[in-house]
mmCIF file of C-alpha atoms in Angstrom:
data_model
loop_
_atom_site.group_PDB
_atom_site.id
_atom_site.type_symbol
_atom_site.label_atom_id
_atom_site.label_comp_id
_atom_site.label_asym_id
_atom_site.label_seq_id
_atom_site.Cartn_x
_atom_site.Cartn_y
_atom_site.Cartn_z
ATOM 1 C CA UNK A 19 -142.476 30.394 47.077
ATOM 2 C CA UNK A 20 -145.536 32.077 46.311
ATOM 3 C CA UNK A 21 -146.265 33.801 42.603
ATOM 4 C CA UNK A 22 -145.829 37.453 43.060
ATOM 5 C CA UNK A 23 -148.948 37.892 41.002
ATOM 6 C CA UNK A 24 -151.157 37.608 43.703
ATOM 7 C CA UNK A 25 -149.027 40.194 46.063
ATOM 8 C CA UNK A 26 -148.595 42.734 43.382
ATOM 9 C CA UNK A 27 -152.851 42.790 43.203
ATOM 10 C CA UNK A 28 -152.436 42.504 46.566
ATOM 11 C CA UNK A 29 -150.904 45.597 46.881
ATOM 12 C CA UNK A 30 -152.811 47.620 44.107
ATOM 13 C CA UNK A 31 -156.372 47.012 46.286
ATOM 14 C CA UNK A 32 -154.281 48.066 48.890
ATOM 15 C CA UNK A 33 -153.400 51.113 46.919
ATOM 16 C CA UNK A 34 -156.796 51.690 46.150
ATOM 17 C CA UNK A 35 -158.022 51.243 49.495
ATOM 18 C CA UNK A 36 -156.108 54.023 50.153
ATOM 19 C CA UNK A 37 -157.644 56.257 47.492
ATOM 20 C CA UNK A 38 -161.239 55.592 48.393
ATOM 21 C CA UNK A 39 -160.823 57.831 51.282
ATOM 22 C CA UNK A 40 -159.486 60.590 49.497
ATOM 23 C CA UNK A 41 -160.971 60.146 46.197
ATOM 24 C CA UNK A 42 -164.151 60.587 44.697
ATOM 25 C CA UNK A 43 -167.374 58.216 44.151
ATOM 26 C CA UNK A 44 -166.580 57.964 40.259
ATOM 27 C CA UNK A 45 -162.717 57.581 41.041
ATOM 28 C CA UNK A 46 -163.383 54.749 43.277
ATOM 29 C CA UNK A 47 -165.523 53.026 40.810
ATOM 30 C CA UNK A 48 -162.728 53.532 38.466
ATOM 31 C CA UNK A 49 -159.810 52.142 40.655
ATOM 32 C CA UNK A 50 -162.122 49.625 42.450
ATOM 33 C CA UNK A 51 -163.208 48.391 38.399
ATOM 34 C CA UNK A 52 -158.793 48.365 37.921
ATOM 35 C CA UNK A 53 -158.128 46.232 40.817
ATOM 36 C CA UNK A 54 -161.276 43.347 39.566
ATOM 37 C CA UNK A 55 -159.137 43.558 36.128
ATOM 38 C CA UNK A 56 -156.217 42.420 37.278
#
């Protein structure tokens, strides 16, 4: 079984994804800079 890790970041870029065509340059940045965290 895979780690779920990997499909919860999954999931968050996917979430962000999401936001970057609704949200704003600086917000992107912001959520794009979350999802390299994790």
């Amino acid at each position: 079984m895979f780690s779920l890790l990997p499909w919860n970041i999954s999931m968050m870029c996917g979430i962000t994804n999401m936001w970057k065509k609704v949200g704003n340059m600086q917000e992107i940045l912001l959520a794009s800079s979350e999802c390299l965290h994790v």
